[in-house]
Amino acid sequence: MVAQTHDVIAALSSAPGPGGRAIVRLSGPGSASVGGAVFTSPTPLTPGQRSLTAGAVRLPGVAAPLPADLYFWPAPRSYTGQDMAELHVISCPPLVERLLGALLQAGARAALPGEFTLRAFLAGKFDLTRAEAVQGVIEAGSRAELKLALGQLAGGMARPLQELRDDLLNLLADVEAGLDFADEDIHFVGQEETLLRLGRALAQVMLVGKQLDARAVSQRPFRVVLAGEPNAGKSRLFNALTGGEALVSAEPGTTRDYLTRALSLGEVTAELVDTPGWQAGADAIAEQAQALGREQADDADLVVLCRAADEPRNEGGGASYLQVATKCDLAPAPAGWLATSAVTGAGLGELRALIAERAGAHRQPALAPSASRCRHHVESCLGHLRRAHAVVLYEDPPELLALELREALEELGEMVGAVYTEDLLDRIFSRFCIGK
């Protein structure tokens, strides 16, 4: 992927499907001429200048011209650092496919996943952590995740790492300058100042590590399990909350296996699980169903403990339990229990709000894509900085200090993309969608 950076690439960069506008993006030397091969306008194009031109595209097999706008950004003042053009047309999938085909016939090739952002990275538009943040913005599933990804895209992760890298480069330069004058016993930086600068570096890298650990949460959705006695209204509640089709019957023990369904709660999505009612297993199958139900409850982030309002009991509770009275159209709920009715819909909105509140409190923003890649670099960098600190503290040979500093800088360079391999870039950018 890295070697192919001088040809013109083309892809749909807006969402596929019918709509008011589709954006077909071109990048590479000759983007204006490739776009101009299908685009016509009474206003002449102005190569070499940023421009917006209204006109139309003529497509093979389409009798009428298709209204379009052509945006052009010359290198290096574009997202990719290359000549870049965008054709904005009506988002009709068959027409967009014909447009892409015409551009490929005119000399472009289909872009690979993430190739536009890869070219931006290679052009020095931003470092690797900010390039990865583009993917984080695309995949954000909530405002919290979007805010995190936008912060990283704006340099919230890259800026402190780059400043730290500059400080360590300056320190390494001072140490190696001293090595050149070792015979004259000239030192460009003293022990106390070196220890201070290493201490600041250690603190900065440890802070990055803590931020990664704090955000390293499972991608599994918040798991809510409905539990309780047989015929407690769990399946009716499950259907009312999710629009599911769990089997409902007046006969106790209808649910033999657990059922799962996504429960949309605004900014978060929970996984709702309906389990068999608590009872002794009448046979091997029923016993296995009970065991599976208990496993689901043990693995839950929140257990919604259900009981029919007309059957007073006093089952458990705790931080991971929410006590819900069902069938409150037949009898009032006992004190301390949330009153709900799957028939009238009473209390369902409040129950959704309570589950959303628990899910929001439990859930941390997901990491931008660079997190897992950076974690082992952070740990390795900390190890080299600690050894460098020990070298200075115990007055070991300065050659060892220079070696540890170079190794720490290597790890920082891999984090921000100053040092990279083609395999690494392929792994990162291949996760992007085509057109980004």
Short mmCIF file of C-alpha atoms in Angstrom, two decimals:
data_model
loop_
_atom_site.label_atom_id
_atom_site.label_comp_id
_atom_site.label_asym_id
_atom_site.label_seq_id
_atom_site.Cartn_x
_atom_site.Cartn_y
_atom_site.Cartn_z
CA MET A 1 0.00 0.00 0.00
CA VAL A 2 2.75 2.48 0.95
CA ALA A 3 4.54 2.29 -2.41
CA GLN A 4 1.47 3.25 -4.49
CA THR A 5 1.18 6.94 -3.68
CA HIS A 6 1.61 8.69 -7.03
CA ASP A 7 -1.38 7.41 -8.98
CA VAL A 8 -4.88 8.88 -8.87
CA ILE A 9 -7.25 7.03 -6.53
CA ALA A 10 -11.04 7.32 -6.45
CA ALA A 11 -13.75 6.21 -4.02
CA LEU A 12 -17.14 7.11 -2.65
CA SER A 13 -16.40 8.97 0.60
CA SER A 14 -19.97 9.65 1.73
CA ALA A 15 -22.39 7.06 3.08
CA PRO A 16 -23.69 4.65 0.43
CA GLY A 17 -27.35 4.53 -0.45
CA PRO A 18 -29.97 6.98 -1.72
CA GLY A 19 -29.84 10.53 -0.47
CA GLY A 20 -29.48 14.18 -1.33
CA ARG A 21 -25.74 14.11 -2.02
CA ALA A 22 -22.96 11.66 -2.76
CA ILE A 23 -19.28 12.64 -2.60
CA VAL A 24 -16.81 10.88 -4.88
CA ARG A 25 -13.24 11.72 -3.90
CA LEU A 26 -10.07 11.75 -6.02
CA SER A 27 -6.47 12.18 -4.85
CA GLY A 28 -3.15 12.15 -6.62
CA PRO A 29 -1.31 14.02 -9.37
CA GLY A 30 -3.73 14.47 -12.23
CA SER A 31 -6.90 14.44 -10.10
CA ALA A 32 -8.17 17.56 -11.88
CA SER A 33 -7.72 16.04 -15.33
CA VAL A 34 -9.34 12.73 -14.32
CA GLY A 35 -12.29 14.58 -12.80
CA GLY A 36 -12.46 16.89 -15.78
CA ALA A 37 -12.76 13.89 -18.12
CA VAL A 38 -16.35 13.34 -16.92
CA PHE A 39 -17.22 16.84 -15.71
CA THR A 40 -18.36 19.71 -17.93
CA SER A 41 -19.05 23.30 -16.97
CA PRO A 42 -19.59 26.65 -18.69
CA THR A 43 -17.04 28.03 -16.22
CA PRO A 44 -13.47 27.00 -17.10
CA LEU A 45 -11.54 25.06 -14.47
CA THR A 46 -8.59 26.83 -12.86
CA PRO A 47 -5.83 24.25 -12.25
CA GLY A 48 -3.48 25.03 -9.40
CA GLN A 49 -6.07 27.01 -7.43
CA ARG A 50 -8.62 25.95 -4.85
CA SER A 51 -11.99 26.18 -6.54
CA LEU A 52 -15.66 25.20 -6.62
CA THR A 53 -17.20 24.80 -10.06
CA ALA A 54 -20.85 24.08 -10.80
CA GLY A 55 -21.62 21.92 -13.81
CA ALA A 56 -22.63 18.38 -14.72
CA VAL A 57 -21.19 14.94 -15.35
CA ARG A 58 -21.94 12.93 -18.46
CA LEU A 59 -22.05 9.19 -17.88
CA PRO A 60 -22.06 6.30 -20.37
CA GLY A 61 -25.57 4.95 -20.89
CA VAL A 62 -27.23 7.98 -19.26
CA ALA A 63 -28.91 10.31 -21.74
CA ALA A 64 -29.22 13.41 -19.57
CA PRO A 65 -26.28 15.12 -17.84
CA LEU A 66 -26.20 14.71 -14.06
CA PRO A 67 -25.95 18.01 -12.11
CA ALA A 68 -22.71 18.09 -10.13
CA ASP A 69 -20.23 20.34 -8.33
CA LEU A 70 -16.47 19.87 -8.64
CA TYR A 71 -14.33 20.89 -5.67
CA PHE A 72 -10.58 21.08 -6.19
CA TRP A 73 -7.70 21.50 -3.73
CA PRO A 74 -4.15 21.78 -5.09
CA ALA A 75 -1.16 20.17 -3.42
CA PRO A 76 0.03 20.60 -0.73
CA ARG A 77 -2.98 22.47 0.69
CA SER A 78 -5.32 19.48 0.82
CA TYR A 79 -6.25 16.69 3.21
CA THR A 80 -3.88 14.23 1.53
CA GLY A 81 -1.16 16.73 0.66
CA GLN A 82 -1.74 15.91 -3.02
CA ASP A 83 -3.95 17.40 -5.72
CA MET A 84 -7.42 16.41 -4.59
CA ALA A 85 -10.88 16.70 -6.14
CA GLU A 86 -14.41 15.85 -5.10
CA LEU A 87 -17.45 15.40 -7.30
CA HIS A 88 -20.71 16.12 -5.46
CA VAL A 89 -23.72 14.55 -7.17
CA ILE A 90 -27.17 13.21 -6.30
CA SER A 91 -26.81 10.06 -4.22
CA CYS A 92 -28.44 7.55 -6.54
CA PRO A 93 -26.47 4.28 -6.16
CA PRO A 94 -26.66 3.18 -9.84
CA LEU A 95 -25.52 6.63 -11.02
CA VAL A 96 -22.72 6.76 -8.44
CA GLU A 97 -21.50 3.35 -9.62
CA ARG A 98 -21.48 4.58 -13.23
CA LEU A 99 -19.58 7.71 -12.13
CA LEU A 100 -16.93 5.66 -10.36
CA GLY A 101 -16.65 3.41 -13.39
CA ALA A 102 -16.16 6.43 -15.66
CA LEU A 103 -13.42 7.80 -13.38
CA LEU A 104 -11.62 4.45 -13.43
CA GLN A 105 -11.87 4.46 -17.23
CA ALA A 106 -10.37 7.97 -17.22
CA GLY A 107 -7.23 6.77 -15.45
CA ALA A 108 -7.98 6.51 -11.73
CA ARG A 109 -7.87 3.31 -9.73
CA ALA A 110 -10.10 2.22 -6.85
CA ALA A 111 -8.81 3.41 -3.49
CA LEU A 112 -7.83 0.87 -0.86
CA PRO A 113 -9.32 1.05 2.67
CA GLY A 114 -7.87 4.06 4.49
CA GLU A 115 -5.70 5.10 1.55
CA PHE A 116 -6.70 8.78 1.63
CA THR A 117 -5.76 9.08 5.32
CA LEU A 118 -2.59 7.03 4.70
CA ARG A 119 -1.50 9.54 2.08
CA ALA A 120 -2.24 12.36 4.53
CA PHE A 121 -0.01 10.66 7.11
CA LEU A 122 2.80 10.08 4.61
CA ALA A 123 2.57 13.73 3.56
CA GLY A 124 3.14 14.78 7.18
CA LYS A 125 -0.32 16.27 7.63
CA PHE A 126 -0.58 14.59 11.04
CA ASP A 127 1.08 11.84 13.02
CA LEU A 128 -0.05 8.24 13.40
CA THR A 129 -2.15 8.74 16.53
CA ARG A 130 -4.14 11.49 14.82
CA ALA A 131 -4.51 9.39 11.67
CA GLU A 132 -5.94 6.58 13.79
CA ALA A 133 -8.29 9.07 15.45
CA VAL A 134 -10.02 9.48 12.07
CA GLN A 135 -11.15 5.87 12.43
CA GLY A 136 -12.21 6.58 15.99
CA VAL A 137 -14.43 9.43 14.78
CA ILE A 138 -16.01 7.19 12.14
CA GLU A 139 -16.71 4.35 14.59
CA ALA A 140 -17.80 6.47 17.59
CA GLY A 141 -21.00 5.04 19.04
CA SER A 142 -21.74 7.80 21.54
CA ARG A 143 -20.99 11.43 22.28
CA ALA A 144 -18.35 10.38 24.80
CA GLU A 145 -16.53 8.24 22.23
CA LEU A 146 -16.81 11.00 19.62
CA LYS A 147 -15.41 13.57 22.07
CA LEU A 148 -12.48 11.27 22.87
CA ALA A 149 -11.70 10.63 19.19
CA LEU A 150 -12.02 14.32 18.27
CA GLY A 151 -9.66 15.21 21.13
CA GLN A 152 -7.10 12.75 19.78
CA LEU A 153 -7.65 14.04 16.24
CA ALA A 154 -6.94 17.56 17.49
CA GLY A 155 -3.61 16.43 18.92
CA GLY A 156 -4.64 15.68 22.50
CA MET A 157 -2.49 12.57 22.52
CA ALA A 158 0.14 13.51 19.95
CA ARG A 159 1.08 16.91 21.35
CA PRO A 160 2.38 15.82 24.78
CA LEU A 161 4.14 12.81 23.23
CA GLN A 162 5.83 15.01 20.63
CA GLU A 163 6.90 17.51 23.31
CA LEU A 164 8.31 14.64 25.40
CA ARG A 165 10.14 13.27 22.35
CA ASP A 166 11.68 16.70 21.69
CA ASP A 167 12.84 16.97 25.32
CA LEU A 168 14.46 13.54 25.22
CA LEU A 169 16.13 14.31 21.88
CA ASN A 170 17.64 17.44 23.43
CA LEU A 171 18.79 15.44 26.45
CA LEU A 172 20.34 12.78 24.21
CA ALA A 173 22.14 15.50 22.23
CA ASP A 174 23.62 16.89 25.47
CA VAL A 175 24.71 13.43 26.63
CA GLU A 176 26.31 12.52 23.30
CA ALA A 177 28.02 15.91 23.09
CA GLY A 178 29.60 15.11 26.46
CA LEU A 179 30.80 11.77 25.08
CA ASP A 180 32.66 13.62 22.30
CA PHE A 181 34.57 15.58 24.96
CA ALA A 182 35.03 12.75 27.45
CA ASP A 183 38.84 13.18 27.47
CA GLU A 184 38.51 16.85 28.48
CA ASP A 185 35.98 15.98 31.24
CA ILE A 186 33.44 18.45 29.80
CA HIS A 187 29.79 17.87 30.69
CA PHE A 188 26.94 19.61 28.88
CA VAL A 189 24.33 18.55 31.43
CA GLY A 190 24.78 17.82 35.14
CA GLN A 191 23.53 14.82 37.12
CA GLU A 192 20.85 16.77 38.98
CA GLU A 193 19.40 18.31 35.82
CA THR A 194 19.49 14.95 34.01
CA LEU A 195 17.60 13.27 36.84
CA LEU A 196 15.04 16.08 36.81
CA ARG A 197 14.46 15.80 33.06
CA LEU A 198 14.20 12.02 33.24
CA GLY A 199 11.75 12.34 36.13
CA ARG A 200 9.52 14.62 34.05
CA ALA A 201 9.68 12.15 31.17
CA LEU A 202 8.76 9.25 33.44
CA ALA A 203 5.81 11.17 34.84
CA GLN A 204 4.54 12.02 31.37
CA VAL A 205 4.78 8.46 30.06
CA MET A 206 3.18 7.07 33.25
CA LEU A 207 0.31 9.53 32.79
CA VAL A 208 -0.24 8.27 29.23
CA GLY A 209 -0.20 4.70 30.55
CA LYS A 210 -2.79 5.51 33.20
CA GLN A 211 -5.03 7.16 30.62
CA LEU A 212 -4.84 4.04 28.47
CA ASP A 213 -5.61 1.76 31.44
CA ALA A 214 -8.53 3.92 32.54
CA ARG A 215 -10.12 3.71 29.11
CA ALA A 216 -9.31 0.05 28.41
CA VAL A 217 -12.80 -1.36 28.76
CA SER A 218 -14.45 -4.30 27.09
CA GLN A 219 -16.41 -3.61 23.93
CA ARG A 220 -19.18 -5.89 25.22
CA PRO A 221 -22.43 -3.95 25.71
CA PHE A 222 -23.84 -3.35 29.18
CA ARG A 223 -25.55 -6.63 30.08
CA VAL A 224 -28.95 -6.57 31.82
CA VAL A 225 -30.53 -9.85 32.95
CA LEU A 226 -34.22 -10.27 33.83
CA ALA A 227 -34.48 -12.77 36.70
CA GLY A 228 -37.12 -13.95 39.16
CA GLU A 229 -39.68 -16.61 39.95
CA PRO A 230 -41.68 -18.38 37.20
CA ASN A 231 -44.62 -16.39 35.83
CA ALA A 232 -43.21 -13.13 37.23
CA GLY A 233 -43.82 -11.29 33.95
CA LYS A 234 -40.18 -11.32 32.76
CA SER A 235 -40.96 -12.29 29.17
CA ARG A 236 -43.76 -9.73 28.85
CA LEU A 237 -41.38 -7.07 30.16
CA PHE A 238 -38.68 -8.29 27.76
CA ASN A 239 -41.05 -7.97 24.80
CA ALA A 240 -42.34 -4.55 25.93
CA LEU A 241 -38.81 -3.13 26.27
CA THR A 242 -37.26 -4.56 23.11
CA GLY A 243 -40.12 -5.37 20.77
CA GLY A 244 -39.03 -9.00 20.97
CA GLU A 245 -41.14 -12.08 20.60
CA ALA A 246 -40.41 -14.12 23.71
CA LEU A 247 -43.07 -16.80 24.32
CA VAL A 248 -45.61 -15.63 26.89
CA SER A 249 -48.03 -17.95 28.69
CA ALA A 250 -49.99 -18.10 31.94
CA GLU A 251 -48.39 -21.48 32.52
CA PRO A 252 -45.28 -21.13 34.75
CA GLY A 253 -41.93 -22.16 33.30
CA THR A 254 -42.65 -21.27 29.67
CA THR A 255 -39.13 -19.87 29.17
CA ARG A 256 -36.71 -22.82 29.03
CA ASP A 257 -33.70 -21.10 27.48
CA TYR A 258 -32.39 -17.57 27.86
CA LEU A 259 -33.11 -15.00 25.12
CA THR A 260 -31.06 -11.91 24.27
CA ARG A 261 -31.88 -8.74 22.36
CA ALA A 262 -30.32 -5.29 21.97
CA LEU A 263 -31.98 -2.56 24.03
CA SER A 264 -31.41 0.94 22.63
CA LEU A 265 -31.17 3.54 25.40
CA GLY A 266 -30.26 6.70 23.53
CA GLU A 267 -26.48 7.14 23.66
CA VAL A 268 -25.84 3.62 24.90
CA THR A 269 -27.04 0.18 23.88
CA ALA A 270 -27.56 -2.56 26.45
CA GLU A 271 -27.98 -6.29 25.95
CA LEU A 272 -31.21 -7.46 27.61
CA VAL A 273 -31.43 -11.13 28.62
CA ASP A 274 -34.61 -12.99 29.52
CA THR A 275 -33.88 -16.04 31.70
CA PRO A 276 -35.99 -19.00 32.94
CA GLY A 277 -37.84 -18.56 36.23
CA TRP A 278 -36.12 -19.87 39.35
CA GLN A 279 -37.35 -23.37 40.10
CA ALA A 280 -36.07 -26.89 40.59
CA GLY A 281 -35.37 -28.65 37.30
CA ALA A 282 -37.92 -31.36 36.57
CA ASP A 283 -35.59 -33.11 34.15
CA ALA A 284 -32.05 -32.87 32.75
CA ILE A 285 -33.03 -30.29 30.13
CA ALA A 286 -34.80 -28.09 32.67
CA GLU A 287 -31.84 -28.37 35.04
CA GLN A 288 -29.47 -27.30 32.27
CA ALA A 289 -31.74 -24.34 31.47
CA GLN A 290 -31.64 -23.29 35.13
CA ALA A 291 -27.84 -23.55 35.15
CA LEU A 292 -27.57 -21.40 32.02
CA GLY A 293 -29.89 -18.83 33.55
CA ARG A 294 -27.76 -18.65 36.70
CA GLU A 295 -24.64 -18.19 34.57
CA GLN A 296 -26.28 -15.27 32.76
CA ALA A 297 -27.18 -13.62 36.07
CA ASP A 298 -23.65 -14.13 37.42
CA ASP A 299 -22.22 -12.52 34.28
CA ALA A 300 -24.63 -9.58 34.31
CA ASP A 301 -23.70 -5.95 34.88
CA LEU A 302 -27.22 -5.41 36.23
CA VAL A 303 -29.88 -7.90 37.34
CA VAL A 304 -33.47 -6.68 37.03
CA LEU A 305 -35.19 -8.69 39.74
CA CYS A 306 -38.82 -9.16 38.65
CA ARG A 307 -41.83 -10.13 40.74
CA ALA A 308 -45.52 -9.92 40.12
CA ALA A 309 -47.10 -7.07 42.11
CA ASP A 310 -49.82 -9.41 43.42
CA GLU A 311 -47.28 -11.94 44.77
CA PRO A 312 -45.45 -10.29 47.69
CA ARG A 313 -41.93 -11.54 48.29
CA ASN A 314 -38.70 -10.03 49.52
CA GLU A 315 -35.99 -11.25 47.15
CA GLY A 316 -32.40 -9.96 47.39
CA GLY A 317 -31.01 -6.66 46.29
CA GLY A 318 -27.78 -4.75 46.18
CA ALA A 319 -25.86 -2.40 43.95
CA SER A 320 -26.07 -4.75 40.97
CA TYR A 321 -29.83 -5.39 41.42
CA LEU A 322 -32.84 -3.35 40.37
CA GLN A 323 -36.13 -4.41 41.98
CA VAL A 324 -39.04 -4.21 39.54
CA ALA A 325 -42.68 -5.08 40.21
CA THR A 326 -44.54 -6.31 37.12
CA LYS A 327 -48.27 -6.61 36.37
CA CYS A 328 -49.01 -3.38 38.27
CA ASP A 329 -52.20 -3.04 36.26
CA LEU A 330 -53.51 -5.85 38.53
CA ALA A 331 -52.17 -4.73 41.92
CA PRO A 332 -50.11 -1.89 43.42
CA ALA A 333 -46.34 -2.31 43.70
CA PRO A 334 -44.83 -2.89 47.15
CA ALA A 335 -42.75 -0.14 48.73
CA GLY A 336 -39.26 0.19 47.28
CA TRP A 337 -40.10 -1.61 44.02
CA LEU A 338 -40.44 0.11 40.65
CA ALA A 339 -44.00 -0.30 39.40
CA THR A 340 -44.32 -1.43 35.76
CA SER A 341 -46.95 -2.90 33.48
CA ALA A 342 -46.21 -4.46 30.11
CA VAL A 343 -49.92 -4.12 29.29
CA THR A 344 -50.37 -0.38 29.93
CA GLY A 345 -46.72 0.66 29.50
CA ALA A 346 -46.64 2.22 32.96
CA GLY A 347 -43.15 2.56 34.42
CA LEU A 348 -41.34 1.38 31.29
CA GLY A 349 -39.90 4.82 30.57
CA GLU A 350 -38.62 5.11 34.13
CA LEU A 351 -37.13 1.60 33.92
CA ARG A 352 -35.34 2.50 30.67
CA ALA A 353 -33.98 5.66 32.30
CA LEU A 354 -32.69 3.73 35.33
CA ILE A 355 -30.99 1.12 33.13
CA ALA A 356 -29.47 3.89 30.98
CA GLU A 357 -28.19 5.63 34.13
CA ARG A 358 -26.56 2.41 35.39
CA ALA A 359 -25.10 1.71 31.94
CA GLY A 360 -23.72 5.23 31.63
CA ALA A 361 -22.09 5.08 35.06
CA HIS A 362 -20.59 1.67 34.30
CA ARG A 363 -19.33 2.50 30.83
CA GLN A 364 -16.07 4.27 30.03
CA PRO A 365 -15.49 5.82 26.60
CA ALA A 366 -13.98 3.27 24.24
CA LEU A 367 -10.36 3.76 23.25
CA ALA A 368 -9.46 5.31 19.96
CA PRO A 369 -7.79 2.71 17.74
CA SER A 370 -4.25 3.71 18.71
CA ALA A 371 -4.69 2.57 22.33
CA SER A 372 -3.91 -1.13 22.00
CA ARG A 373 -1.01 -0.40 19.67
CA CYS A 374 0.45 2.19 22.03
CA ARG A 375 0.19 0.25 25.28
CA HIS A 376 3.23 -1.99 24.78
CA HIS A 377 5.24 0.99 23.50
CA VAL A 378 4.38 2.85 26.72
CA GLU A 379 5.53 -0.07 28.86
CA SER A 380 8.77 -0.48 26.92
CA CYS A 381 9.45 3.26 27.04
CA LEU A 382 8.94 3.29 30.81
CA GLY A 383 11.41 0.42 31.18
CA HIS A 384 14.11 2.26 29.22
CA LEU A 385 13.54 5.52 31.10
CA ARG A 386 13.75 3.76 34.48
CA ARG A 387 17.03 2.12 33.47
CA ALA A 388 18.30 5.48 32.23
CA HIS A 389 17.38 7.02 35.60
CA ALA A 390 19.29 4.25 37.39
CA VAL A 391 22.34 4.80 35.16
CA VAL A 392 22.49 8.47 36.15
CA LEU A 393 21.72 7.82 39.82
CA TYR A 394 24.50 5.24 40.22
CA GLU A 395 26.89 7.16 37.95
CA ASP A 396 27.30 4.33 35.47
CA PRO A 397 29.02 5.03 32.11
CA PRO A 398 27.20 7.71 30.09
CA GLU A 399 27.29 5.43 27.04
CA LEU A 400 24.63 3.31 28.80
CA LEU A 401 22.51 6.42 29.37
CA ALA A 402 22.70 7.32 25.67
CA LEU A 403 21.71 3.76 24.74
CA GLU A 404 18.63 3.77 26.98
CA LEU A 405 17.58 7.21 25.74
CA ARG A 406 17.83 6.07 22.12
CA GLU A 407 15.69 3.00 22.91
CA ALA A 408 13.07 5.16 24.70
CA LEU A 409 12.99 7.52 21.72
CA GLU A 410 12.51 4.55 19.40
CA GLU A 411 9.38 3.54 21.33
CA LEU A 412 8.01 7.09 21.30
CA GLY A 413 8.76 7.34 17.58
CA GLU A 414 6.73 4.20 16.89
CA MET A 415 3.82 5.60 18.90
CA VAL A 416 3.58 8.85 16.92
CA GLY A 417 4.64 7.29 13.61
CA ALA A 418 8.09 8.89 13.29
CA VAL A 419 9.33 5.29 13.04
CA TYR A 420 7.13 2.81 11.18
CA THR A 421 7.11 -0.24 8.96
CA GLU A 422 4.97 -0.95 5.93
CA ASP A 423 3.34 -3.88 7.76
CA LEU A 424 2.34 -1.60 10.63
CA LEU A 425 0.72 0.91 8.28
CA ASP A 426 -1.11 -1.86 6.43
CA ARG A 427 -2.50 -3.22 9.70
CA ILE A 428 -3.68 0.21 10.83
CA PHE A 429 -5.16 1.65 7.64
CA SER A 430 -6.71 -1.58 6.34
CA ARG A 431 -9.29 -1.25 9.16
CA PHE A 432 -10.58 2.01 7.66
CA CYS A 433 -13.58 2.11 5.37
CA ILE A 434 -12.96 2.81 1.68
CA GLY A 435 -13.13 6.52 0.89
CA LYS A 436 -11.49 7.69 4.13
#
